[in-house]
Coordinates of C-alpha atoms and ligand atoms in Angstrom, one line a residue:
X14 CA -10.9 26.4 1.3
X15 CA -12.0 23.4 -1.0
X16 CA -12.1 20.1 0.3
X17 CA -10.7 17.7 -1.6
X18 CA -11.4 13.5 -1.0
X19 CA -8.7 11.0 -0.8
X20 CA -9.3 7.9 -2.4
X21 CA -7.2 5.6 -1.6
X22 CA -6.4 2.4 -4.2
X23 CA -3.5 1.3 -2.7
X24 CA -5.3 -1.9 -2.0
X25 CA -6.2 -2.4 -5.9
X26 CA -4.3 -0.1 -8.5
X27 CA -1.1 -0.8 -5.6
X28 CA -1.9 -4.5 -5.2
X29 CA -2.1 -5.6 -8.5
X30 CA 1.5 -4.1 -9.7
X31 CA 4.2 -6.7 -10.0
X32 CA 5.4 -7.9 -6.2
X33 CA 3.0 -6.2 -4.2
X34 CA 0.7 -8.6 -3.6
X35 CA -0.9 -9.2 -0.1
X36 CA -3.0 -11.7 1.8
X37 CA -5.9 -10.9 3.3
X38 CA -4.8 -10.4 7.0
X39 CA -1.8 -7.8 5.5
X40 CA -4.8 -6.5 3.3
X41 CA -6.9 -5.8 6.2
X42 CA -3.7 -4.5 8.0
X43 CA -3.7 -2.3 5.6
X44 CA -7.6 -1.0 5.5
X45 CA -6.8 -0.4 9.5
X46 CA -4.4 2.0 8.7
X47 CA -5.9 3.8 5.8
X48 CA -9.1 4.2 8.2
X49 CA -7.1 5.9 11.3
X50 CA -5.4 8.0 8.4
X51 CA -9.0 9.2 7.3
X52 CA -8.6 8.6 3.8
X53 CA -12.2 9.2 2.6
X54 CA -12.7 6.4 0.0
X55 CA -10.9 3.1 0.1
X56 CA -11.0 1.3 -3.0
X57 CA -10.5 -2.4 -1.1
X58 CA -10.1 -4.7 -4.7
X59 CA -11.7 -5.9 -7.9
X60 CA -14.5 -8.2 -6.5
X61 CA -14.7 -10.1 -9.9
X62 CA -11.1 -11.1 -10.4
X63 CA -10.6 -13.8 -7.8
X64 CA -12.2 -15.5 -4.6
X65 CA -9.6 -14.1 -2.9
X66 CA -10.2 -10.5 -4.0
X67 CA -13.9 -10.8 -3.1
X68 CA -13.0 -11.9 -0.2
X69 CA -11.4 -9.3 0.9
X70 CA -13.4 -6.7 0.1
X71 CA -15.8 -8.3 2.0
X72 CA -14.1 -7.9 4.7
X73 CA -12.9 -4.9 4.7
X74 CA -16.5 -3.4 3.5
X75 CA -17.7 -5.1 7.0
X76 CA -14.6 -3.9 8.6
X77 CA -14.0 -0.2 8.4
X78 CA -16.3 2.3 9.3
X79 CA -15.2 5.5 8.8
X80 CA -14.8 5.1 5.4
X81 CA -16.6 4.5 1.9
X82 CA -15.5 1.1 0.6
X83 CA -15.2 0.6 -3.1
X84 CA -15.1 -2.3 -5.6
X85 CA -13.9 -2.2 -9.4
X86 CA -15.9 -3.1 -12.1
X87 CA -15.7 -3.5 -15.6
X88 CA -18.5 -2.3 -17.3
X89 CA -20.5 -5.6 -17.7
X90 CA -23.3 -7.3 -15.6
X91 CA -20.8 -10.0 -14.1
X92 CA -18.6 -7.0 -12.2
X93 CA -21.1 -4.8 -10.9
X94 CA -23.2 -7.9 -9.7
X95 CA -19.8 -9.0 -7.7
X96 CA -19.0 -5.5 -6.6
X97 CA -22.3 -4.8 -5.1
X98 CA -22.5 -8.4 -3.3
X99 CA -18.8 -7.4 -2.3
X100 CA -19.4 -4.1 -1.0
X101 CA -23.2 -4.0 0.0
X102 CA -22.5 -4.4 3.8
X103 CA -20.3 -1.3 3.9
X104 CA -21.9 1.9 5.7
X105 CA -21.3 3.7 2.7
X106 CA -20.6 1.6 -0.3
X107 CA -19.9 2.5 -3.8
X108 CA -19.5 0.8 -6.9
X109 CA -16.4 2.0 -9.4
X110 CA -17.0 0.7 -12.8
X111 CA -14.9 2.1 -16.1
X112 CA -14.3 1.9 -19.6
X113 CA -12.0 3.3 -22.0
X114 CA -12.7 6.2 -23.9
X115 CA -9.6 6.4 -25.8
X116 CA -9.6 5.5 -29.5
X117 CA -6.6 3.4 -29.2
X118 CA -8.2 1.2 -26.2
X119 CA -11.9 1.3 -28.0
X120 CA -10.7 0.3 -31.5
X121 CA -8.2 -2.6 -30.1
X122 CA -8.7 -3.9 -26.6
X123 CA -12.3 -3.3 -26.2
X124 CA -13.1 -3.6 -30.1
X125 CA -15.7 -1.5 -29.9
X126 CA -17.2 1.3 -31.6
X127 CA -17.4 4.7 -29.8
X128 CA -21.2 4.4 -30.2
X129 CA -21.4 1.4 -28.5
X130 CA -19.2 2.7 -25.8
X131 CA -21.9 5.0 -25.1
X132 CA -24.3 2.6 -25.0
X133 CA -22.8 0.5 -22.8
X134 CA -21.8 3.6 -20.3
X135 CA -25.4 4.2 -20.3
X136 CA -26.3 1.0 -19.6
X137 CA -24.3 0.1 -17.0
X138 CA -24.2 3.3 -15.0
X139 CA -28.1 3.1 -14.7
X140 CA -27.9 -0.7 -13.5
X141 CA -25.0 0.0 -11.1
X142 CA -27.5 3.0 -10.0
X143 CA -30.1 0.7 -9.1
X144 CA -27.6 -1.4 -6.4
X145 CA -26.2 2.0 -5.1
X146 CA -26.6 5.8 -4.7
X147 CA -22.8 6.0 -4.5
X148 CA -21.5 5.6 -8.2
X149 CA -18.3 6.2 -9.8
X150 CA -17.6 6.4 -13.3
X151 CA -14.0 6.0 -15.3
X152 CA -13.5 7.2 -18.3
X153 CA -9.9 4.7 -18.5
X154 CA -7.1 6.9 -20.4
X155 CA -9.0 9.9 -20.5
X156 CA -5.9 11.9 -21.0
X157 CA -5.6 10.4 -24.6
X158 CA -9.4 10.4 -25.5
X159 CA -11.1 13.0 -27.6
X160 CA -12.6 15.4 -25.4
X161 CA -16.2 16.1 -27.2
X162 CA -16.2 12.2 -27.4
X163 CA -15.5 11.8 -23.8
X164 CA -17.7 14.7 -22.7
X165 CA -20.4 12.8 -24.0
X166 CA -19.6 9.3 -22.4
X167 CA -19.2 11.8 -19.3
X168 CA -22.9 13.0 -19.8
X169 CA -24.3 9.7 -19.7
X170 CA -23.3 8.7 -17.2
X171 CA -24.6 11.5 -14.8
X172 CA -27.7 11.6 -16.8
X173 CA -27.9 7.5 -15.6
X174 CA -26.8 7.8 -12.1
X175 CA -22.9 8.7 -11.6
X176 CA -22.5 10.2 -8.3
X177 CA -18.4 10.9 -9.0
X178 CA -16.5 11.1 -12.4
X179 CA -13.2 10.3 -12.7
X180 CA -10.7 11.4 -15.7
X181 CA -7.9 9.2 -15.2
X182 CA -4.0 9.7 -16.9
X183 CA -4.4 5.7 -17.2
X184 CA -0.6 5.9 -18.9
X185 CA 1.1 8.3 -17.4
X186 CA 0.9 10.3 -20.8
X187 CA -0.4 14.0 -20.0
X188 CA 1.5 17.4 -18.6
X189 CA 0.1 19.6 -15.3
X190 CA -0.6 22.4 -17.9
X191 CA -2.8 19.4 -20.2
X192 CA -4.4 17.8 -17.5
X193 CA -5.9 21.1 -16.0
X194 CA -7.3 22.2 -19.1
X195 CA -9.0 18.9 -20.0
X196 CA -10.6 19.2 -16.4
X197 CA -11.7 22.3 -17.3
X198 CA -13.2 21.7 -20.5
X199 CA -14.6 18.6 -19.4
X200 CA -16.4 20.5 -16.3
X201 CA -17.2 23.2 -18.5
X202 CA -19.2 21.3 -21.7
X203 CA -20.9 18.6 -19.8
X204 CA -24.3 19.5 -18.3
X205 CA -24.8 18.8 -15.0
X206 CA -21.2 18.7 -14.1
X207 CA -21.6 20.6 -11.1
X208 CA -24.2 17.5 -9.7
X209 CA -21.1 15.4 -9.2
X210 CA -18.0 15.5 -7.9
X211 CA -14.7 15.0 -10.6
X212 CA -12.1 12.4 -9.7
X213 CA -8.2 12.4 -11.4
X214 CA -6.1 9.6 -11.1
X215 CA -2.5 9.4 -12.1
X216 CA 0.3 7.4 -13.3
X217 CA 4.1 8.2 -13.1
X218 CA 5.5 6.7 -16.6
X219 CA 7.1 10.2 -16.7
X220 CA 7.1 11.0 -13.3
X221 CA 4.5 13.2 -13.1
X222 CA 1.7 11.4 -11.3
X223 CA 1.8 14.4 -8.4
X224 CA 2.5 17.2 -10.8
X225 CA -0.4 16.2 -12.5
X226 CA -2.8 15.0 -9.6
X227 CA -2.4 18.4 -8.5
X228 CA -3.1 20.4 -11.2
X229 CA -6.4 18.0 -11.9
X230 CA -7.1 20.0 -8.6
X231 CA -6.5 23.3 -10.0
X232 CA -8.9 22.1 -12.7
X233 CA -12.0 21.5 -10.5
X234 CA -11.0 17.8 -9.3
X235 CA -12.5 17.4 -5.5
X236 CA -10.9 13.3 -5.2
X237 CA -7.6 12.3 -5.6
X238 CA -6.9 9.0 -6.5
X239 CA -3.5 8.0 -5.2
X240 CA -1.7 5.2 -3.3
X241 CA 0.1 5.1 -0.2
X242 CA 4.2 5.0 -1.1
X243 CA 3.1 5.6 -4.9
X244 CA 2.5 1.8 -6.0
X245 CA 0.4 0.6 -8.4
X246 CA 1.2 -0.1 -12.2
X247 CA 4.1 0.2 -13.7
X248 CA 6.0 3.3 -12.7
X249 CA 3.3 3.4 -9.6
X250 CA 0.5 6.2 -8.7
X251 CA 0.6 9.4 -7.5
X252 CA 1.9 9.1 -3.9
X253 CA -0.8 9.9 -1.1
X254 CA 1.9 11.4 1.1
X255 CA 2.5 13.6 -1.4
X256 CA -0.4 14.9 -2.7
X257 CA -1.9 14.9 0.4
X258 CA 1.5 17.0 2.0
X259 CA 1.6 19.5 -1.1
X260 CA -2.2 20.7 -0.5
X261 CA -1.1 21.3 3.0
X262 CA 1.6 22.5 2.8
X263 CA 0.6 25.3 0.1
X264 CA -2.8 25.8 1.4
X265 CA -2.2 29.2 0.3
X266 CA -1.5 28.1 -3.2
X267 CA -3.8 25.2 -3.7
X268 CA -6.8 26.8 -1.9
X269 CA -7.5 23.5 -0.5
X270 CA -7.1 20.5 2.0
X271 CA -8.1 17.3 2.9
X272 CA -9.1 15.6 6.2
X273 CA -6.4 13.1 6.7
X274 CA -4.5 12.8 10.1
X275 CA -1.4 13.3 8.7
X276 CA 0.6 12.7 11.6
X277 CA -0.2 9.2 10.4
X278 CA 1.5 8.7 7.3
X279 CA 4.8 7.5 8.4
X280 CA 3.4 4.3 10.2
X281 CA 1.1 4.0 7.1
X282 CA 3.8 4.3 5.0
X283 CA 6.3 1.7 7.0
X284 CA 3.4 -0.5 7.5
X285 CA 3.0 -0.7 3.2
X286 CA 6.8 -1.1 2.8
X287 CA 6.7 -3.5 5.3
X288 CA 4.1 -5.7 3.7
X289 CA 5.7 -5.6 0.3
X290 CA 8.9 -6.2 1.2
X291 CA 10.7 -2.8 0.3
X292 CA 11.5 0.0 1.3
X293 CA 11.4 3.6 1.1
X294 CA 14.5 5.3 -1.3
X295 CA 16.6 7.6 0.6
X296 CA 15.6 10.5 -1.1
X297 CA 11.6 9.8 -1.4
X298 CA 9.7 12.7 -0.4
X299 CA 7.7 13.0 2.8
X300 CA 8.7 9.6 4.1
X301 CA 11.9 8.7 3.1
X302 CA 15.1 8.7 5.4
X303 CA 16.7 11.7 4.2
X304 CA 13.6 13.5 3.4
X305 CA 14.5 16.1 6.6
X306 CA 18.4 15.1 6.9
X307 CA 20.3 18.4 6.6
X308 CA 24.0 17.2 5.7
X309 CA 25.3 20.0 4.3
X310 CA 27.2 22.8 6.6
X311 CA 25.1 25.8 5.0
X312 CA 21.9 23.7 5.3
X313 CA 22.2 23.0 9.5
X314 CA 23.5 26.6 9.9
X315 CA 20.5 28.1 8.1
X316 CA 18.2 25.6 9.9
X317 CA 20.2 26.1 13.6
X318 CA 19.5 29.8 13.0
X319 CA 15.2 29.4 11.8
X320 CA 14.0 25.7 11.0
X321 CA 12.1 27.1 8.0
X322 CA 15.6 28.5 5.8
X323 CA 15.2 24.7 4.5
X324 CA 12.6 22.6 6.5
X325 CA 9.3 23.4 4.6
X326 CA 7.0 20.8 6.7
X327 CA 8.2 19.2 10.0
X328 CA 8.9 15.2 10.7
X329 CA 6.5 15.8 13.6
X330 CA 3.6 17.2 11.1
X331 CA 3.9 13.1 9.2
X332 CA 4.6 11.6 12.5
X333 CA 8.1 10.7 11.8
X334 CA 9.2 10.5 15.7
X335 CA 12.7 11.6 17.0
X336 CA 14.4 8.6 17.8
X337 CA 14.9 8.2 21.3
X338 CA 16.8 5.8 23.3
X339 CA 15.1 5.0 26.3
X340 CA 14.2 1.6 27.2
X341 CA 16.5 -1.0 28.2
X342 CA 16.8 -4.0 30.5
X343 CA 15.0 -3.0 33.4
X344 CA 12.4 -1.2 31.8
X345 CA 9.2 -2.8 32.5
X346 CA 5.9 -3.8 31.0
X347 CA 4.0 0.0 31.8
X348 CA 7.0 2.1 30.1
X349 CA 7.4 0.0 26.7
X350 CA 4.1 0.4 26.7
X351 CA 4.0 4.1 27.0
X352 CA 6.1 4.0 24.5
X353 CA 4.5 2.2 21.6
X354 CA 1.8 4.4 22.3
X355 CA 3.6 7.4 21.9
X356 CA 5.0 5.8 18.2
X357 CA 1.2 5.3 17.5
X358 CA 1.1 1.8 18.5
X359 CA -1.9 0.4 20.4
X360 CA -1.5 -3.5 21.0
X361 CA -4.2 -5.9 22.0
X362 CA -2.9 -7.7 25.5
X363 CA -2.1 -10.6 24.0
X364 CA -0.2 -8.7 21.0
X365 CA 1.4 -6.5 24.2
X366 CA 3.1 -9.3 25.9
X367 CA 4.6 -11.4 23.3
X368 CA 6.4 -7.7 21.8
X369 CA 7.3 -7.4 25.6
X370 CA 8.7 -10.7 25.7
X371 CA 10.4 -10.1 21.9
X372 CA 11.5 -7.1 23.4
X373 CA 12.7 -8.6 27.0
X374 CA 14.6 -11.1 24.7
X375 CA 15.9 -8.4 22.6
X376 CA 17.4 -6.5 25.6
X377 CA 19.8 -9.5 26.4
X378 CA 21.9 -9.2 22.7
X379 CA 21.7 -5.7 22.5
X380 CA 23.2 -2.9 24.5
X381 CA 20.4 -0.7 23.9
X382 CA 16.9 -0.6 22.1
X383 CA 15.6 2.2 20.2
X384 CA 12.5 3.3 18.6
X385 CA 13.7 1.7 15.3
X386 CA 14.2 -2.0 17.1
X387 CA 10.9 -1.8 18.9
X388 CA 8.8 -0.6 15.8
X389 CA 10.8 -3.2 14.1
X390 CA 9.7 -5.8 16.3
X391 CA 6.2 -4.9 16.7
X392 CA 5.1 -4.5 13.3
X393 CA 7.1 -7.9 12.4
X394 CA 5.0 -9.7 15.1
X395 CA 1.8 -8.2 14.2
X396 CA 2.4 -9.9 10.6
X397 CA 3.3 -13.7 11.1
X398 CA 1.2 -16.0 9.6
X399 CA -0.1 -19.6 10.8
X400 CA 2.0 -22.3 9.7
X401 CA 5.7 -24.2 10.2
X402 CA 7.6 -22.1 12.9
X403 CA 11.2 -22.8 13.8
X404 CA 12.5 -25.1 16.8
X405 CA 15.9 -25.0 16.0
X406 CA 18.9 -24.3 13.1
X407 CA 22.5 -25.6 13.0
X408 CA 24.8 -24.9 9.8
X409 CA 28.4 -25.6 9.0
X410 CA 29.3 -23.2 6.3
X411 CA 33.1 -21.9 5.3
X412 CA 35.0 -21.0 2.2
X413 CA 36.3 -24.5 2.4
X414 CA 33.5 -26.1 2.9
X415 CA 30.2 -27.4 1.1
X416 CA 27.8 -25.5 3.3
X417 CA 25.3 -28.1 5.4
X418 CA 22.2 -27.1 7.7
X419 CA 19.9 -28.6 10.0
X420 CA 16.8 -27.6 10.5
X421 CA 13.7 -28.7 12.9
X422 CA 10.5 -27.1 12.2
X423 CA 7.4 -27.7 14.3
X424 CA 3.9 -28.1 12.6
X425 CA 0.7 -28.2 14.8
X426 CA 1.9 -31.1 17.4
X427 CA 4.5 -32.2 15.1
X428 CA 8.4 -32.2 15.0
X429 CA 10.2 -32.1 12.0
X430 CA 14.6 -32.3 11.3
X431 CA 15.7 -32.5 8.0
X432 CA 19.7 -31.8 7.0
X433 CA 20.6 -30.6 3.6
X434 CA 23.7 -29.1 1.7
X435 CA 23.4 -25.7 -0.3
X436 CA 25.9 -23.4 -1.8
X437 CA 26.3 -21.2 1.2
X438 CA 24.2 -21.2 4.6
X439 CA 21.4 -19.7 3.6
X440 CA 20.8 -22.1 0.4
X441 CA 21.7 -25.0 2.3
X442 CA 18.6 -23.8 5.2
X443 CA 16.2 -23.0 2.3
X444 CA 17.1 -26.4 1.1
X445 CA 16.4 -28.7 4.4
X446 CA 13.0 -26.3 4.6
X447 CA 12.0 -27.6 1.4
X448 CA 12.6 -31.1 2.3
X449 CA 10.1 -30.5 5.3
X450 CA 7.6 -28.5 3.9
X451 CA 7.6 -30.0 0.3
X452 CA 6.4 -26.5 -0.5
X453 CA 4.4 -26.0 -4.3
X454 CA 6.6 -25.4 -6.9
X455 CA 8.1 -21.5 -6.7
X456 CA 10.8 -19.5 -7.7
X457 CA 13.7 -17.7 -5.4
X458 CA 12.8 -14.0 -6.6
X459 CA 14.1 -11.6 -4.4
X460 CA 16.6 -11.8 -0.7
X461 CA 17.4 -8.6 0.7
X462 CA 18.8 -7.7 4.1
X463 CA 19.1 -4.4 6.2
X464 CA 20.0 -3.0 9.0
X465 CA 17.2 -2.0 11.7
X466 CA 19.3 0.3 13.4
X467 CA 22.9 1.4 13.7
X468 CA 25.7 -0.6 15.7
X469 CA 27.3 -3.7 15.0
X470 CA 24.7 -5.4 17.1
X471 CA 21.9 -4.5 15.4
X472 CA 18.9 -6.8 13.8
X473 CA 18.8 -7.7 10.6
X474 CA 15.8 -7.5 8.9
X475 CA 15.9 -10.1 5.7
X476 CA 13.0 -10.0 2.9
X477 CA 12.4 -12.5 1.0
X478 CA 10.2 -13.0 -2.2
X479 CA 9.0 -15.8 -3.7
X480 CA 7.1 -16.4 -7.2
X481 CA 4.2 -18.8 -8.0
X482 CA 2.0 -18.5 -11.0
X483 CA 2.2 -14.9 -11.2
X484 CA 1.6 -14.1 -7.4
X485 CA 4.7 -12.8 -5.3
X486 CA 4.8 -13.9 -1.6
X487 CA 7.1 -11.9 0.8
X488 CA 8.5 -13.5 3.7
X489 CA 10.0 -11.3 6.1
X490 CA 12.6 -12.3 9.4
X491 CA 14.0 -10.2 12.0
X492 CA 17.0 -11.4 14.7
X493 CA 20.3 -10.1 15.8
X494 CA 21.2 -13.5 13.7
X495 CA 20.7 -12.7 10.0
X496 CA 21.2 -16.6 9.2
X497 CA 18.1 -16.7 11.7
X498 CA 16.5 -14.0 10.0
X499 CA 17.1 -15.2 6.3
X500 CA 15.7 -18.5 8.1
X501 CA 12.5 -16.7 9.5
X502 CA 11.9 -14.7 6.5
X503 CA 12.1 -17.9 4.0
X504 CA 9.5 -19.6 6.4
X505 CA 7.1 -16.9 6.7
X506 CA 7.2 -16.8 2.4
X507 CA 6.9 -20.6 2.3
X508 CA 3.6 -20.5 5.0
X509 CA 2.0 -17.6 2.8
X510 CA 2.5 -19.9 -0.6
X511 CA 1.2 -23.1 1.3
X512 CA -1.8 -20.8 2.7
X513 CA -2.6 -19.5 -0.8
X514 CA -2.3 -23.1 -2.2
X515 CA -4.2 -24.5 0.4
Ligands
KIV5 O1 -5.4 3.7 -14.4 C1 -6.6 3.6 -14.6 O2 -7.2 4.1 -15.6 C2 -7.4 2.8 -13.7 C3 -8.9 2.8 -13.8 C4 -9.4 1.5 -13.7 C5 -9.5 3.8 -12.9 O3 -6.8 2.3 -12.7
ZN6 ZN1 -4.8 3.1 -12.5

């Protein structure tokens, strides 16, 4: 049985796709999870594009653990200096610098002949190699370069220190059938090959970022790049879930398998969707709410007679939890407890009692609690940022009526009301907000609302996403009140764009 790596770059191929930015807390939310998962590489950012991205990789190099921590690079001096001061404190850190190898990229973006693009692999592989025994080479839209060329950009840079090599589909461009064969040639003309270990990494344009990760395996690949829900550029990555439930699931086929826990990738997955602000189509594979729903009157008698007619993996095996209504009213502190341990949940004391207290709260609009409500509220709580919270809302809205809201907002010791009009409630809210706050300049991008649960008593849980210069920052609110959720959720946007304006 191979072994194959999982590196994970949800936190920079993922992060850096339109509306799924996050802030460092969510970003380190996010490393936690990927850790107790047991991706094997986490690619935490691009140390050079930002203090912020720095930043965080920092962190999360000091952070995790369990894991290697990796920074991007271009291939220049400037990126590998700020990836190996980002990523030096990691117990095993590695540098991941690239460059294109595709005519098309060399002749316009880098302008660059394909000489000097061998120079500069060269070059910079070597001085990455001093920093780092843990190197990893791109060769960025591989799957559209001439293969002698790239075999020889490829031999560089394990001739110069490359520890891993990585042939990515930077466009989503190839096929399963072209992908494995240009892993196999690749592998099979470059010296050396069998010194390091080969990456693949794959868009979706066409919707075969899976397809195609997989068959990269079939051509000698031991890492998978991939992303957890499938975000990252454009039509997004190949999906970890995926991948990562396809080896396992056809072990037999595959001849391989990776180390994740993957009775973790539904809270990794909900915790992602949560921080982004979306969530998971109906029909997504692995993690998405129909992905073991058996509708159909042939389907539940086939899986009433033998679960495997047309259940080829089991919700248990991705830790997708039956829901279960237990808790109520008088259930106390010990059992709710119990119980976000069974979901996976393990709560600092302080984190413990003000989800109790939520909860406790909770209990007195709501006829009964499920698992959906109490994940609901726990991952909400573990997710508010510092900032203005809400004392108190009043709003006059009808369909005669020029809708008016109040709002009082407390800021460290202060107390702030404001009233303004809107065209509807939750306008005329976001309104007397902004008269508090005075907020930097932003658009209104996205507002949705759902449903945590069934019944008419449910929460709503609003998202909200707001746009300045080029940054997305999701708010998200959660009350049996969706004006008090739509409320909650515009504050919690409007803290994150003051924090990141600070
Ligand atoms: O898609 C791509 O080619 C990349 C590289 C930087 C690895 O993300
Ligand atoms: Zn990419």
């Amino acid at each position: 049985m191979k072994q194959i790596k999982i590196f994970d770059t949800t936190l920079r191929d993922g992060e850096q796709s339109p509306g799924c930015s996050m802030n460092l807390a969510e970003k380190i939310k996010v490393a936690k999870r990927l850790e107790s998962l047991k991706v094997d590489v986490i690619e935490a950012g691009f140390a050079i594009s930002s203090k912020g991205d720095f930043e965080s990789v920092n962190t999360i190099a000091k952070e995790v653990k369990d894991c290697t921590v990796a920074s991007l690079a271009r291939a220049t001096v400037g990126d590998i200096d700020a990836a190996y001061e980002a990523v030096k404190c990691a117990v095993d850190p590695r540098i991941h610098l690239f460059i294109a190898t595709s005519p098309l990229h060399m002749e316009y973006k880098l302008k660059m002949t394909p000489e000097q693009v061998l120079e500069k692999t060269a070059a910079m592989v070597k001085y990455a190699a001093n920093y780092c025994s843990n190197v990893e080479f791109s060769c960025e839209d591989a799957t559209r370069s001439d293969y002698d060329f790239m075999c020889k950009v490829v031999d560089a840079a394990i001739k110069n220190g490359a520890t891993v090599i990585n042939l990515p589909d930077t466009v989503g461009y190839s096929s399963p059938a072209e992908i494995k064969a240009m892993f196999e040639y690749v592998i099979g003309h470059v010296e050396n090959s069998d010194k390091v270990e080969f990456s693949t990494h794959c868009h979706n344009d066409l919707g075969m970022a899976v397809a195609n990760a997989l068959a990269s395996v079939q051509g000698g690949a031991l890492q998978v790049e991939c992303t957890i829900n499938g975000i990252g550029e454009r039509a997004g990555n190949a999906s970890l879930e995926e991948v990562v439930m396809a080896l396992k699931t056809r072990r037999d086929y595959y001849g391989a398998d990776t180390r994740i826990d993957t009775t973790r990738i539904a809270r990794a997955s909900k915790t992602v969707y949560k921080i982004i602000g979306q969530s998971a189509p109906l029909n997504k594979p692995i993690v998405g709410k129909n992905a073991f729903a058996h509708e159909s009157g042939i389907h539940q008698h086939g899986v009433l007679a033998n679960k495997l007619t047309y259940e080829i993996l089991t919700p248990e095996s991705v830790g997708i939890t039956e829901n279960k209504m237990v808790l109520g009213k008088h259930s106390g502190k010990h059992a709710f407890e119990a119980r976000l341990k069974e979901l996976g949940y393990e709560l600092t004391p302080e984190e413990l009692l003000s989800a109790f207290e939520q909860f406790k709260a909770l209990c007195d609009k709501k006829k009964t609690v499920n698992d959906l409500d109490i994940e609901a509220l726990v991952s909400h709580d573990a997710i508010d940022t510092e900032g203005y919270s809400l004392v108190r809302f009043d709003v006059h809205a009808g369909n005669h009526t020029t809708a008016t809201s109040t709002i009082k907002l407390a800021h460290g010791d202060e107390v702030i009301e404001d009233v303004a009009l809107g065209d509807g409630p939750v306008d005329a809210a976001c309104n007397a907000i902004d008269k508090i706050v005075c907020p930097p300049e932003h658009t209104f991008d996205v507002y949705t609302i759902n449903s945590v649960s069934e019944g008419k008593d449910t929460m709503g849980e609003v998202m909200v996403k707001l746009k300045a210069n080029d940054k997305t920052y999701t708010g998200r609110g959660l009350s049996t009140d969706i004006l008090e959720a739509s409320i909650l959720a515009y504050l919690n946007a409007i803290n994150k764009l003051n924090a990141a304006n600070k």
